[in-house]
Short mmCIF file of C-alpha atoms and ligand atoms in Angstrom, two decimals:
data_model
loop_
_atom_site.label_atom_id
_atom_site.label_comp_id
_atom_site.label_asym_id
_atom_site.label_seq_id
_atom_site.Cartn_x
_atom_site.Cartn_y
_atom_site.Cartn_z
CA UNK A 24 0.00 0.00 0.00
CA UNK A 25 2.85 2.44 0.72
CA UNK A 26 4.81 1.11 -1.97
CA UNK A 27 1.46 1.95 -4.27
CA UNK A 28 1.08 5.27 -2.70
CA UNK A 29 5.53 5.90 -3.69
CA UNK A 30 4.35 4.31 -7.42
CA UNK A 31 1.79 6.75 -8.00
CA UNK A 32 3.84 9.69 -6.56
CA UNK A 33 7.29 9.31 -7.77
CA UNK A 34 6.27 7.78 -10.97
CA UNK A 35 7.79 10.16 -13.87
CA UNK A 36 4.67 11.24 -15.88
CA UNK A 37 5.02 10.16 -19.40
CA UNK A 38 5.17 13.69 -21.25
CA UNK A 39 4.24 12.80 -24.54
CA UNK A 40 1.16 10.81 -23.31
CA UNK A 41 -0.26 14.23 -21.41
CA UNK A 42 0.70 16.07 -24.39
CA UNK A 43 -1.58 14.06 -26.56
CA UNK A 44 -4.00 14.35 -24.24
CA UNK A 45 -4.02 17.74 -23.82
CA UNK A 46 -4.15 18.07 -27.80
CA UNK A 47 -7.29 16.14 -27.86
CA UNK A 48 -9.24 17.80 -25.37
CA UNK A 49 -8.57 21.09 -26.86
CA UNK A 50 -9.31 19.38 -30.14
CA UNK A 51 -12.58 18.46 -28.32
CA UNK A 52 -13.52 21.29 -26.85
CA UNK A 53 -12.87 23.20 -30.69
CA UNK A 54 -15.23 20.91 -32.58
CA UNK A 55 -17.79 21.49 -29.39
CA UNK A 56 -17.48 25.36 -30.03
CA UNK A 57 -17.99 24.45 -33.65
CA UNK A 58 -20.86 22.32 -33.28
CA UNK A 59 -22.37 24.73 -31.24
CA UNK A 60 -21.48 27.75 -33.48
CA UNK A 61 -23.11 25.75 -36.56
CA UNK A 62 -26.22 24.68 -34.46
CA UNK A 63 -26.38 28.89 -33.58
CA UNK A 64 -25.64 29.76 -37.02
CA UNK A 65 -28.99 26.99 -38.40
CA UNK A 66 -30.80 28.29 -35.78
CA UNK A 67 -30.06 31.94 -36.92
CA UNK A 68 -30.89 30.90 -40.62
CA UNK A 69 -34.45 29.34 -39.42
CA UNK A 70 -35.46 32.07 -37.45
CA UNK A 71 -34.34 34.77 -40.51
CA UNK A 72 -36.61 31.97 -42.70
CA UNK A 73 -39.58 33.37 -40.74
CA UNK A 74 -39.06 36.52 -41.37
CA UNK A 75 -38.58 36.38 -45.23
CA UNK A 76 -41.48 37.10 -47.66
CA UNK A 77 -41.12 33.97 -50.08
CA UNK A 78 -42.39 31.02 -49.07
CA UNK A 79 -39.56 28.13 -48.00
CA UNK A 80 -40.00 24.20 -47.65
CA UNK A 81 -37.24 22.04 -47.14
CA UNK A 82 -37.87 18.26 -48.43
CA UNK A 83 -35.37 15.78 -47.57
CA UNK A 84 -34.46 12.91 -50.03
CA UNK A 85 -37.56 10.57 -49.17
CA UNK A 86 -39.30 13.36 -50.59
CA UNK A 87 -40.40 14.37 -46.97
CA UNK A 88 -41.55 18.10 -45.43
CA UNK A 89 -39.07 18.69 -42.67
CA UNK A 90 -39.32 22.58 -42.34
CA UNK A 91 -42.30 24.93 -43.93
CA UNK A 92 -41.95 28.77 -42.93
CA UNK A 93 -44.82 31.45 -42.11
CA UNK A 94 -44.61 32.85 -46.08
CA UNK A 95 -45.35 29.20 -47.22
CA UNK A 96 -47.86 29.26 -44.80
CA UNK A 97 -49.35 32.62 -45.37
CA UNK A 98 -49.42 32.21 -49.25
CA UNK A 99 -51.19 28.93 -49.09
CA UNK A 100 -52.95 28.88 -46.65
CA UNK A 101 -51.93 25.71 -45.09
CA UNK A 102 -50.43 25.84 -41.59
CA UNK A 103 -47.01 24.54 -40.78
CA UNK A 104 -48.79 21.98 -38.32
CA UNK A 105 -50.47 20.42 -41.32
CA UNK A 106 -47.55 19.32 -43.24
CA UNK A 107 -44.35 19.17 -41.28
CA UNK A 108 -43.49 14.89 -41.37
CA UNK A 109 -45.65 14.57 -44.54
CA UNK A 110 -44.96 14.00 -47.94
CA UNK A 111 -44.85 16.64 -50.20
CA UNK A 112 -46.92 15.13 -52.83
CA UNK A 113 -49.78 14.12 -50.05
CA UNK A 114 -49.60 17.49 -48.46
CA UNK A 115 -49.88 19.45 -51.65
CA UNK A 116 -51.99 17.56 -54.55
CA UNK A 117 -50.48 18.30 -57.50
CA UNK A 118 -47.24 19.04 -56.20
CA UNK A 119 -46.15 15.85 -58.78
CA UNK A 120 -47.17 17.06 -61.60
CA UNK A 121 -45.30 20.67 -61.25
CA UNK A 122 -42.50 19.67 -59.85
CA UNK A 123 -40.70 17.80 -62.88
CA UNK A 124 -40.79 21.90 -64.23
CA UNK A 125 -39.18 23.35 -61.27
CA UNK A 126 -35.68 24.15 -61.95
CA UNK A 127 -33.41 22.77 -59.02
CA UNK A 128 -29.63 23.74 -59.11
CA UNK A 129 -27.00 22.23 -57.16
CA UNK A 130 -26.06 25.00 -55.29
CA UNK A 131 -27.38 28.20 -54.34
CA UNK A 132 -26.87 31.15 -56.77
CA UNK A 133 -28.28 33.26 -60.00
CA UNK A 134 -28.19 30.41 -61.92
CA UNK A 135 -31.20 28.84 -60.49
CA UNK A 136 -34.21 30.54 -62.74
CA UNK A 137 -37.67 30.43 -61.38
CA UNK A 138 -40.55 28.86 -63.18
CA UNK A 139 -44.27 29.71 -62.71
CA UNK A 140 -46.18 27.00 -62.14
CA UNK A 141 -49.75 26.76 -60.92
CA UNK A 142 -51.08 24.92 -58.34
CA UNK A 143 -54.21 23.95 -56.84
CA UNK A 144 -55.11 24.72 -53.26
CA UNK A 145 -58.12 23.86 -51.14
CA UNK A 146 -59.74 25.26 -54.73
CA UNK A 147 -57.63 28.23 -55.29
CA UNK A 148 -55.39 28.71 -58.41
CA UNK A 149 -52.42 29.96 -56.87
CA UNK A 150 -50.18 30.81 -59.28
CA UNK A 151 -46.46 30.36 -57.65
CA UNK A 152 -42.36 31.20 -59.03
CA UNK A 153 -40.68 28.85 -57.90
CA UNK A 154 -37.26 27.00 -57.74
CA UNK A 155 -35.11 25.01 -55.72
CA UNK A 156 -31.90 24.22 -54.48
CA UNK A 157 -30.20 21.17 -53.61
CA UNK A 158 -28.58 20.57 -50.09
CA UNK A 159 -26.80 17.19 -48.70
CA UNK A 160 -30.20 15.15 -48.13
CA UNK A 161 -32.71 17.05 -49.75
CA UNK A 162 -33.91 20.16 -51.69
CA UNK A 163 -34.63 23.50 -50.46
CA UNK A 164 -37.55 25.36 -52.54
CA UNK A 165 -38.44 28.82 -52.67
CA UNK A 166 -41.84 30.59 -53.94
CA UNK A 167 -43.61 33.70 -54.61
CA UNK A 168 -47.14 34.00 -55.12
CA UNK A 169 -47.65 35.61 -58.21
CA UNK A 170 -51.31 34.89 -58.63
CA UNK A 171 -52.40 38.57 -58.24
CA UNK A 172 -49.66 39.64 -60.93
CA UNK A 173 -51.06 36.98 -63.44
CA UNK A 174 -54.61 37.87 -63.09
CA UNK A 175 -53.45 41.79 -63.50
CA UNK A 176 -51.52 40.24 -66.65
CA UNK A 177 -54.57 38.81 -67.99
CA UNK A 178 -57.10 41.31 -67.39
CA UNK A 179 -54.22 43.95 -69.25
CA UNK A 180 -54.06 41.47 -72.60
CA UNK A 181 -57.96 41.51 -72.03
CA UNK A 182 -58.43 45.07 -72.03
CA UNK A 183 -55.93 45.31 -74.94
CA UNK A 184 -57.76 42.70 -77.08
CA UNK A 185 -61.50 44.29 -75.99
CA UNK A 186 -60.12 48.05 -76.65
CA UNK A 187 -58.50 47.24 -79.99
CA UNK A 188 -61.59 45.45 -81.59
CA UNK A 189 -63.94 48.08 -80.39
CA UNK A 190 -61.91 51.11 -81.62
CA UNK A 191 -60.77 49.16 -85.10
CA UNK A 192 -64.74 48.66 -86.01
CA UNK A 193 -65.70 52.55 -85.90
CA UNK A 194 -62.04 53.32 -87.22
CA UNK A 195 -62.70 50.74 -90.17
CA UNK A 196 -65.76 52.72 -90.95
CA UNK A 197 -65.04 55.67 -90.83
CA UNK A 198 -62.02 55.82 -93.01
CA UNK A 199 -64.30 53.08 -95.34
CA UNK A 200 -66.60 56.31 -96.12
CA UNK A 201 -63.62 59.07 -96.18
CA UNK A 202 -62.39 56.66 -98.40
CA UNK A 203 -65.52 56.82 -100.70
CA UNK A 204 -66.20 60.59 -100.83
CA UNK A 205 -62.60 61.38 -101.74
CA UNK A 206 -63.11 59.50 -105.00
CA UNK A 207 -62.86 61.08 -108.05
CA UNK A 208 -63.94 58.68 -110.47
CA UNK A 209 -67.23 58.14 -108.76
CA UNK A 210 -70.05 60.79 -108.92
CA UNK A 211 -71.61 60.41 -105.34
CA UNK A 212 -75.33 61.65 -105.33
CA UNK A 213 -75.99 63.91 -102.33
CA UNK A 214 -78.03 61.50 -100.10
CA UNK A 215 -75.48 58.74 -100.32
CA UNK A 216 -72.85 61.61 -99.63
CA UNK A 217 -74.92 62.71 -96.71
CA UNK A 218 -75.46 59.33 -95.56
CA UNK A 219 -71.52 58.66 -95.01
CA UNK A 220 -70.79 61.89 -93.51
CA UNK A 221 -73.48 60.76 -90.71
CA UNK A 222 -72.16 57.34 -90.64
CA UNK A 223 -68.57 59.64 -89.77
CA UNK A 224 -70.05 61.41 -87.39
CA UNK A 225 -72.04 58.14 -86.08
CA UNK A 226 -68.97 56.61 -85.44
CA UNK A 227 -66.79 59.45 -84.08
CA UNK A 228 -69.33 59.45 -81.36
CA UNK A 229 -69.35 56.19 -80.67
CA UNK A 230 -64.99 55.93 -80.31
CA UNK A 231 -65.62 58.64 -78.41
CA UNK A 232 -67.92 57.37 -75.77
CA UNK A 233 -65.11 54.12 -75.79
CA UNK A 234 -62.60 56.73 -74.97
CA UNK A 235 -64.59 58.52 -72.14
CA UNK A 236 -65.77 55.17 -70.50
CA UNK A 237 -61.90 53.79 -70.46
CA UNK A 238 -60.80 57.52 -68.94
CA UNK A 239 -63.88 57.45 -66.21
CA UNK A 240 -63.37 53.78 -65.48
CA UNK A 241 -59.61 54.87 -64.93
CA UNK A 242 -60.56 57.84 -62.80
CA UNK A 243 -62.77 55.72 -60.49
CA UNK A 244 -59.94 53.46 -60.16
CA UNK A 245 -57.40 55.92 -59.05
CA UNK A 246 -60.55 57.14 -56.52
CA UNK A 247 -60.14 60.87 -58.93
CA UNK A 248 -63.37 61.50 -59.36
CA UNK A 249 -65.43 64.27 -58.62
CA UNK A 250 -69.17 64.77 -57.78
CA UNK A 251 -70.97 67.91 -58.04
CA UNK A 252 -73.73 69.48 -55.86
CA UNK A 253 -76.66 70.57 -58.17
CA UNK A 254 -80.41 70.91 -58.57
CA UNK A 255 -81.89 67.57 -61.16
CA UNK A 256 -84.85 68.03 -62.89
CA UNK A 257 -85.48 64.25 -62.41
CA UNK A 258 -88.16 64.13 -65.60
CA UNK A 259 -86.15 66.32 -68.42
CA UNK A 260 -82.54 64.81 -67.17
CA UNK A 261 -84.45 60.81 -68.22
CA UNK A 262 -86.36 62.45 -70.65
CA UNK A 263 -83.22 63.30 -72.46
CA UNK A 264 -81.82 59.91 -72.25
CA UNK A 265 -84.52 58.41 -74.01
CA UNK A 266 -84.25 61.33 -76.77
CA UNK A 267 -80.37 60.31 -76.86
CA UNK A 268 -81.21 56.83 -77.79
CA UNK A 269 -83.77 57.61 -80.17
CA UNK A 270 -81.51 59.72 -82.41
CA UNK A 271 -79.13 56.93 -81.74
CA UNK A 272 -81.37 54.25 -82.97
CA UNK A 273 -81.82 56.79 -86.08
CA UNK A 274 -85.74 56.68 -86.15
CA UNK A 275 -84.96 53.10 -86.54
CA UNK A 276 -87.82 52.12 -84.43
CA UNK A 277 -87.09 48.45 -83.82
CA UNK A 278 -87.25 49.09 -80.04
CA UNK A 279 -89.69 51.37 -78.62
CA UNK A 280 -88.78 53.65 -75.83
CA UNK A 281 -90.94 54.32 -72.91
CA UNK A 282 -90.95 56.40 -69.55
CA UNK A 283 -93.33 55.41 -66.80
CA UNK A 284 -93.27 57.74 -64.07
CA UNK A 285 -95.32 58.42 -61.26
CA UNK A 286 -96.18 62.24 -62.37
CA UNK A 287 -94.51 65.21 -62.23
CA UNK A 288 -91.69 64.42 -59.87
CA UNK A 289 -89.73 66.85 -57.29
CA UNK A 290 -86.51 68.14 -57.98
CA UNK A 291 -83.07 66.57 -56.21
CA UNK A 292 -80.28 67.67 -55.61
CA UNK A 293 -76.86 65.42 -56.96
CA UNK A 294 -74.41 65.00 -59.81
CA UNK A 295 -76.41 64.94 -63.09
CA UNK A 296 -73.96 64.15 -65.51
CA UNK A 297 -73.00 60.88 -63.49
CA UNK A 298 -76.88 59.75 -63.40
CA UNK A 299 -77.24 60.30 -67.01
CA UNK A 300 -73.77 58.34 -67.50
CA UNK A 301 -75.85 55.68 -65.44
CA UNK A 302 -78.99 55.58 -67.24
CA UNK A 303 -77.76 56.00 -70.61
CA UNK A 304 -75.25 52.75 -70.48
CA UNK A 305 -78.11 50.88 -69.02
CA UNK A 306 -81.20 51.94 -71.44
CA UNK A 307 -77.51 51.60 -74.35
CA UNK A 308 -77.04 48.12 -72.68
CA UNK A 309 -81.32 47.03 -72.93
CA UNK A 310 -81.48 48.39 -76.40
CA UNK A 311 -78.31 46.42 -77.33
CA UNK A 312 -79.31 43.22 -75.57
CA UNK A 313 -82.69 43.20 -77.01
CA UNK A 314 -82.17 42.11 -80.53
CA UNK A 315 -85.60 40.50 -81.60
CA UNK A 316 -86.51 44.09 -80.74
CA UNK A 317 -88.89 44.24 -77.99
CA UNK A 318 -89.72 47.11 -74.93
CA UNK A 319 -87.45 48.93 -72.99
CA UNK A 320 -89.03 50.88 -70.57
CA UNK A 321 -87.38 53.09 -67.85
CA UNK A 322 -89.42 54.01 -64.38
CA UNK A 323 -88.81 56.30 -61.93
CA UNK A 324 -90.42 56.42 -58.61
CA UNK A 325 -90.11 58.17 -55.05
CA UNK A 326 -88.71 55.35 -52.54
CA UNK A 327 -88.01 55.58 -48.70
CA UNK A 328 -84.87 58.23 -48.50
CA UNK A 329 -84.66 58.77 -52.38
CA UNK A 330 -85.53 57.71 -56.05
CA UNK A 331 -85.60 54.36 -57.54
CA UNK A 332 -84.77 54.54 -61.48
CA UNK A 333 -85.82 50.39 -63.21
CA UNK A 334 -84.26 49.96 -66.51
CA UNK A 335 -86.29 46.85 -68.42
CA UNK A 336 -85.79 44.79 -71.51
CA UNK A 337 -87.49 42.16 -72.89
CA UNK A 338 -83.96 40.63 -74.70
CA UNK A 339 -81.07 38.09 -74.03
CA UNK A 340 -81.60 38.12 -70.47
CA UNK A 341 -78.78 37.29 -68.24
CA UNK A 342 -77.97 33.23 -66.99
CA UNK A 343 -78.30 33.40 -63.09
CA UNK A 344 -74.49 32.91 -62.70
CA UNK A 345 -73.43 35.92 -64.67
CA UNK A 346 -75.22 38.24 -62.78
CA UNK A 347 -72.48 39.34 -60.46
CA UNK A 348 -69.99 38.98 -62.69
CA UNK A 349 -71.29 41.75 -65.42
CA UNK A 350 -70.53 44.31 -62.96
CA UNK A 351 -66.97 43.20 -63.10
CA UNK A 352 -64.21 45.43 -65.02
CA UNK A 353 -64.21 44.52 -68.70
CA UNK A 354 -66.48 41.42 -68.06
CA UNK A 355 -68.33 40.14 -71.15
CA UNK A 356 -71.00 37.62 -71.16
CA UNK A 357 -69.95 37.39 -74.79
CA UNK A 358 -66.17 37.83 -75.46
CA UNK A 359 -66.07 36.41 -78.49
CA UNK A 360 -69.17 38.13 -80.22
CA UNK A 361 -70.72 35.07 -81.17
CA UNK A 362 -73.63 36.84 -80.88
CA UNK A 363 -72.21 39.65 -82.68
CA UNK A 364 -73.04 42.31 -80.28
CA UNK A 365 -69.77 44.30 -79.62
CA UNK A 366 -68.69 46.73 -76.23
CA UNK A 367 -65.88 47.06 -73.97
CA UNK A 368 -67.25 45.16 -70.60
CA UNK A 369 -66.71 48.72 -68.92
CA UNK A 370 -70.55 50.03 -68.83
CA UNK A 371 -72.34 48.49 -65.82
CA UNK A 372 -69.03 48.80 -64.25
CA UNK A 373 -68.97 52.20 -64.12
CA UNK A 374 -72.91 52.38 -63.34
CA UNK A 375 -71.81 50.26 -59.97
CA UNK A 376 -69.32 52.37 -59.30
CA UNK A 377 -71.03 55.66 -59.71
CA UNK A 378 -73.62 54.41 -57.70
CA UNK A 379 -71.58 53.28 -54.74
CA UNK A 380 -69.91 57.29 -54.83
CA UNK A 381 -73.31 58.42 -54.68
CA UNK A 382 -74.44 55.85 -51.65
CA UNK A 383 -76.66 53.78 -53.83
CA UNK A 384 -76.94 51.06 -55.59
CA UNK A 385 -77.53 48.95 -58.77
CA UNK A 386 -79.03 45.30 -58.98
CA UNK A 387 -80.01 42.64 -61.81
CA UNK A 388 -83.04 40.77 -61.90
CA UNK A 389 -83.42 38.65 -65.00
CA UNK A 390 -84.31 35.25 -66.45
CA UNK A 391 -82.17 34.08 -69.81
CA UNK A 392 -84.55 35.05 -72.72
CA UNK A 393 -86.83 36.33 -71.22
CA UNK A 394 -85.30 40.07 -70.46
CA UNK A 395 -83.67 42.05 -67.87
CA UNK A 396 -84.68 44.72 -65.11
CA UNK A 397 -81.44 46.94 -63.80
CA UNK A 398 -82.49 48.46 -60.68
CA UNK A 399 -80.49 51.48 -59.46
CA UNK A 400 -81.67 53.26 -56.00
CA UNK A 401 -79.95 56.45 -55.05
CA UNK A 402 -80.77 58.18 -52.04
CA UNK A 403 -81.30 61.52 -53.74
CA UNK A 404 -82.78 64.48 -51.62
CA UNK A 405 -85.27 67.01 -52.60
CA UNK A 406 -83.63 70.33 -53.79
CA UNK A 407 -84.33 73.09 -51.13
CA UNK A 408 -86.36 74.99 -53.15
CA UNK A 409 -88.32 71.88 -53.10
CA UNK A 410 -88.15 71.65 -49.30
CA UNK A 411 -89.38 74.95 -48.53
CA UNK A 412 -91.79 75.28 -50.86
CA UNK A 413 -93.12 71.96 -49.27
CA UNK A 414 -92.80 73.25 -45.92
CA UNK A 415 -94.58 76.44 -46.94
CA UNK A 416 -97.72 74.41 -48.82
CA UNK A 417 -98.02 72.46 -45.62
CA UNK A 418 -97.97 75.48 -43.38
CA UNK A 419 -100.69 77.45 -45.26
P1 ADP B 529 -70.64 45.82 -72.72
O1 ADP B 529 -72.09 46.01 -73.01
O2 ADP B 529 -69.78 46.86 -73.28
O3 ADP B 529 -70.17 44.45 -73.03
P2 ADP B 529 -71.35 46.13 -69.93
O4 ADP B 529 -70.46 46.26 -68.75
O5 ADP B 529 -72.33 47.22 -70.17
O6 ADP B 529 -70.39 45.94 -71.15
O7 ADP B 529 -72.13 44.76 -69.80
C1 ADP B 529 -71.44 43.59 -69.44
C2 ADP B 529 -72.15 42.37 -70.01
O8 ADP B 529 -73.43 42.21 -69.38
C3 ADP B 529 -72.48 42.49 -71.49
O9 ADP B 529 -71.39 42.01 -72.26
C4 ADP B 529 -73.72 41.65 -71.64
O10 ADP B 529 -73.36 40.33 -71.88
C5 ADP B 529 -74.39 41.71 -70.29
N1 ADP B 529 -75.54 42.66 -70.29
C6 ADP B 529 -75.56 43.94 -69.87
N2 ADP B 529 -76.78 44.46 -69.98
C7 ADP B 529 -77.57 43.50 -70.48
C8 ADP B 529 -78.97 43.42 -70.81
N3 ADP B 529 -79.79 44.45 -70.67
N4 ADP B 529 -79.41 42.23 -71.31
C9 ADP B 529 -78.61 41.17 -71.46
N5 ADP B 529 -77.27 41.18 -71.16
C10 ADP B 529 -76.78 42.32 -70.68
#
C-alpha cells in the first residue's frame, strides 16, 4: 500500500502521453465550439426563414416536409402543423405534376431561374415562381405568389384585345366612307354623300364614348373622381336619355322607348352628368341586348330616403351565374361576339361604381330570354327649393 502510494507519486509522468491528451481535449472542446457555433448559425438561418417574404419548404431525399416557414404558410394557406413529417406530394396535390418543371440547381446562386407554375389549393389557383436548391439530403424550394400579378396580366391582354376590336370597327368605318367621298372617279349623289358623312359622325361618337368610358373607369380606379352638388330636374334629365337613344337608334324604331313615371316628380339635388352616364349605359345596354326588338321601358319612382330609377328589356336576359360577374371590369357575357353584339365590358361597371360614390346602388333581376330589369336606388334628396316650398304648402 505504501509502496502503491511511492508508485503513483514518484512515478515520472510520461510527457508525450499528457501532451496528446491535452491536444485532444482542446481538439474536443474546438469541434464542441464548432458544433455549437453551426447549431447557432442553423438556428439563426431558421429564425431569418420566418421573417422572409417567399415562401420556404425544405424536403429531404424521401421526398419528406421537414421545415415549412410562415410565407409558405401565409401564401397557401396551409399551416405549418399540417404538413411538417408529410410528404410533399400528399400534403400538396399536384405538387407531382409541377414539380418535374421546377428548376433545381445544385447550389445556391443566379443560376437557379424560377418557373411559374400553378397549383391547386383547397380550390384556389395559386399561381407560384418557384425554384429550388439542392442541399446534402434534400432540396430546399423557394416561392412567390404571383397569382395577383397573373390575373393583373390577364385582365391587361384583355383590355388590350377588348379596346382594340372596339376602336378598329368605328375606325374601319369611318375611313371606309372618307375613303368613298374622296373619289374622283365616282359621282356620289348627295343623299349617299350625306349618308356617309353621318355614318362619320355616327362613329366618331361612338370611339368617343369608348374613350370617355376607359378615362372614367380609370378615374374611379385611381378614386379621382369628382361629384358635383346641383339641382336635377329628375323628368327632363331621363327624358333626355330616351331622346339620346332615339336619335341613336336613327328613327330606326325596332325598339320602342318608354318612360313610366309616377307624375310630375320633385326636384333633387346630386351629380347629373353621373346619373345620365348611369342611365344612358343601361337603357344603351337594354337596347343592345334586345335584338328580336322588344320594350325597354325606364321608371322612376319616389322610394323611402330617395328615387328608384328600373331599366327593363325584354332581350337576351342574363344566366343566373353571370349576374355578379357583369358588374366586373371589362367582363363580357360574350367575349367572343358570337352573338355579334360588340362593347368594352366597362358600362355596368362604371354604373356600380357611380352608384356606390353616390351611396346607392344597382341590382339585376333577370331570367335568360326572357329580359332584364337593372335596378339602381340612389338616395337623392329634394332640392331646397323643393323643401321649402313643401314646408310652406303644408304650413298654409
Ligand atoms: P358591354 O355592353 O360593353 O359588353 P357592360 O359592362 O355594359 O359591357 O355589360 C357587361 C355584359 O353584361 C355584357 O357584355 C352583356 O353580356 C351583359 N348585359 C348587360 N346588360 C344587359 C342586358 N340588358 N341584357 C342582357 N345582357 C346584358
Amino acid at each position: 500500500m505504501r509502496g502503491g502510494a511511492y508508485d503513483f507519486v514518484q512515478k515520472p509522468i510520461d510527457r508525450d502521453y499528457f501532451v496528446a491528451s491535452l491536444e485532444r481535449a482542446i481538439r474536443m472542446r474546438r469541434l464542441d465550439r464548432q458544433v455549437a457555433d453551426q447549431q447557432a448559425l442553423l438556428e439563426q438561418h431558421a429564425r431569418l426563414l420566418e421573417h422572409v417574404d417567399n415562401g420556404v419548404v425544405l424536403v429531404d431525399a424521401e421526398q419528406t416536409i421537414l421545415y415549412w416557414n410562415p410565407a409558405a404558410e401565409a401564401i397557401t394557406g396551409i399551416p405549418t402543423a399540417s404538413v411538417l413529417g408529410r410528404p410533399v406530394a400528399e400534403a400538396l396535390p399536384g405538387w407531382d405534376a409541377i414539380v418535374g418543371g421546377v428548376p433545381v440547381s445544385p447550389e445556391p446562386g443566379p443560376s437557379a431561374r424560377d418557373a411559374t407554375v400553378p397549383l391547386d389549393v383547397a380550390g384556389r389557383e395559386l399561381w407560384l415562381s418557384l425554384s429550388g436548391v439542392e442541399f446534402d439530403g434534400g432540396v430546399v424550394y423557394a416561392f412567390r405568389n404571383l397569382t395577383e400579378e397573373r390575373a393583373l396580366d390577364e385582365l391587361k391582354s384583355e383590355f388590350v384585345a377588348t379596346v382594340s376590336h372596339e376602336l378598329r370597327t368605328p375606325l374601319s368605318a369611318i375611313y371606309g366612307c372618307a375613303q368613298t367621298l374622296r373619289r374622283s372617279d365616282v359621282e356620289l349623289d348627295d343623299g349617299t354623300a350625306q349618308r356617309l358623312l353621318e355614318v362619320i359622325a355616327h362613329e366618331c361618337e361612338r370611339l368617343t364614348r369608348i374613350v370617355g368610358d376607359i378615362l372614367l373607369a380609370n378615374q374611379l380606379d385611381a378614386g379621382r373622381l369628382r361629384l358635383v352638388q346641383e339641382e336635377i330636374e329628375v323628368d327632363a334629365l331621363v327624358g333626355e336619355v330616351v331622346e339620346q337613344m332615339r336619335a341613336a337608334l336613327d328613327g330606326g324604331g325596332r325598339i320602342e322607348l318608354a318612360i313610366v313615371s309616377p307624375g310630375r316628380l320633385k326636384p333633387v339635388v346630386g351629380d347629373a352628368d353621373k346619373l345620365r352616364q348611369i342611365l344612358l349605359n343601361l337603357v344603351d345596354n337594354a337596347v343592345k341586348y334586345s335584338p328580336e326588338g322588344g320594350r325597354v321601358e325606364i321608371r322612376v319612382e319616389p322610394r323611402e330616403g330617395g328615387l328608384r330609377f328600373e331599366v327593363s328589356d325584354q332581350g337576351l336576359g342574363i344566366a343566373h351565374g353571370e349576374q355578379q360577374r357583369i358588374f366586373g371590369k371589362f367582363y363580357r357575357v360574350d367575349p367572343n361576339l358570337t352573338r355579334g353584339v360588340g362593347g368594352t365590358g366597362l358600362g355596368l361597371y362604371i354604373c356600380r361604381e357611380l352608384a356606390r360614390r353616390m351611396n346607392g346602388r344597382v341590382s339585376v333581376t333577370s331570367k335568360e330570354g326572357q329580359g332584364s330589369t337593372f335596378v339602381v336606388d340612389l338616395p337623392l334628396v329634394a332640392a331646397r327649393s323643393e323643401q321649402q316650398a313643401t314646408a310652406v304648402s303644408q304650413s298654409a
